[in-house]
């Protein structure tokens, strides 16, 4: 059974372009990671600074092996902390 990982971001308006460029890089590179089945980036039409990253993984162990200390560097771009919801 696949695991869906959803991460919601609320960016600062003046940092939105840089953040979307970062996510485009993630979308290009993450599928090469073992266990990553799919990645989608969603942006609200009426709230463009609200962006969600939806990842599909083969197992929880694949997610655990994928450490992302680099996500800490996006804290300065966010208008509030990131949230994670698992399904």
Short mmCIF file of C-alpha atoms in Angstrom, two decimals:
data_model
loop_
_atom_site.label_atom_id
_atom_site.label_comp_id
_atom_site.label_asym_id
_atom_site.label_seq_id
_atom_site.Cartn_x
_atom_site.Cartn_y
_atom_site.Cartn_z
CA UNK A 1 0.00 0.00 0.00
CA UNK A 2 1.33 3.44 -0.93
CA UNK A 3 1.72 6.23 1.61
CA UNK A 4 0.52 9.75 0.83
CA UNK A 5 2.48 12.56 2.50
CA UNK A 6 1.02 16.06 2.35
CA UNK A 7 3.00 19.13 3.38
CA UNK A 8 1.23 22.49 3.43
CA UNK A 9 3.22 25.70 3.09
CA UNK A 10 2.24 29.33 3.55
CA UNK A 11 4.94 31.49 1.98
CA UNK A 12 5.73 35.13 2.40
CA UNK A 13 4.38 36.96 -0.69
CA UNK A 14 7.77 38.41 -1.60
CA UNK A 15 9.38 34.94 -1.40
CA UNK A 16 6.77 33.05 -3.46
CA UNK A 17 8.71 32.98 -6.74
CA UNK A 18 11.87 31.67 -5.05
CA UNK A 19 9.87 29.02 -3.21
CA UNK A 20 8.11 27.83 -6.36
CA UNK A 21 11.51 27.55 -8.07
CA UNK A 22 12.73 25.44 -5.14
CA UNK A 23 9.69 23.17 -5.43
CA UNK A 24 10.25 22.79 -9.17
CA UNK A 25 13.73 21.47 -8.38
CA UNK A 26 12.28 19.10 -5.78
CA UNK A 27 9.70 17.87 -8.30
CA UNK A 28 12.44 17.18 -10.84
CA UNK A 29 14.82 15.42 -8.43
CA UNK A 30 12.67 13.60 -5.85
CA UNK A 31 11.23 10.97 -8.22
CA UNK A 32 14.77 9.60 -8.56
CA UNK A 33 14.75 8.76 -4.86
CA UNK A 34 14.11 5.12 -3.96
CA UNK A 35 10.45 4.61 -3.08
CA UNK A 36 9.13 7.92 -4.42
CA UNK A 37 6.20 7.08 -6.69
CA UNK A 38 4.79 10.53 -7.43
CA UNK A 39 5.02 14.17 -6.44
CA UNK A 40 2.50 16.94 -7.04
CA UNK A 41 2.58 20.64 -6.28
CA UNK A 42 -0.72 22.39 -5.72
CA UNK A 43 -1.27 26.13 -5.39
CA UNK A 44 -4.52 27.78 -4.36
CA UNK A 45 -5.92 30.07 -7.05
CA UNK A 46 -7.40 32.57 -4.61
CA UNK A 47 -4.46 32.34 -2.16
CA UNK A 48 -1.32 31.88 -4.28
CA UNK A 49 0.96 31.89 -1.24
CA UNK A 50 -0.73 28.65 -0.06
CA UNK A 51 1.14 25.77 -1.63
CA UNK A 52 0.92 22.04 -0.94
CA UNK A 53 3.43 19.35 -1.77
CA UNK A 54 1.83 15.92 -2.13
CA UNK A 55 4.18 12.96 -2.28
CA UNK A 56 3.34 9.29 -2.84
CA UNK A 57 5.79 6.80 -1.34
CA UNK A 58 6.04 3.02 -1.55
CA UNK A 59 6.32 2.59 2.21
CA UNK A 60 6.87 4.43 5.48
CA UNK A 61 10.42 3.13 5.58
CA UNK A 62 11.12 4.97 2.30
CA UNK A 63 9.98 8.21 3.93
CA UNK A 64 12.05 7.60 7.07
CA UNK A 65 15.18 7.05 4.96
CA UNK A 66 14.57 10.36 3.24
CA UNK A 67 15.90 12.95 5.66
CA UNK A 68 15.38 16.56 4.70
CA UNK A 69 17.48 18.84 6.84
CA UNK A 70 17.47 21.25 3.90
CA UNK A 71 13.78 21.96 4.56
CA UNK A 72 14.91 23.90 7.61
CA UNK A 73 16.39 26.46 5.24
CA UNK A 74 12.93 27.38 3.93
CA UNK A 75 11.82 28.68 7.33
CA UNK A 76 12.77 32.22 6.29
CA UNK A 77 10.47 31.94 3.27
CA UNK A 78 7.42 30.79 5.23
CA UNK A 79 4.91 33.12 6.81
CA UNK A 80 4.06 30.36 9.31
CA UNK A 81 5.47 26.92 10.20
CA UNK A 82 4.90 24.01 7.82
CA UNK A 83 2.35 21.35 8.70
CA UNK A 84 2.34 17.66 7.84
CA UNK A 85 -0.64 15.38 7.55
CA UNK A 86 -0.39 11.66 6.88
CA UNK A 87 -3.03 9.46 5.33
#
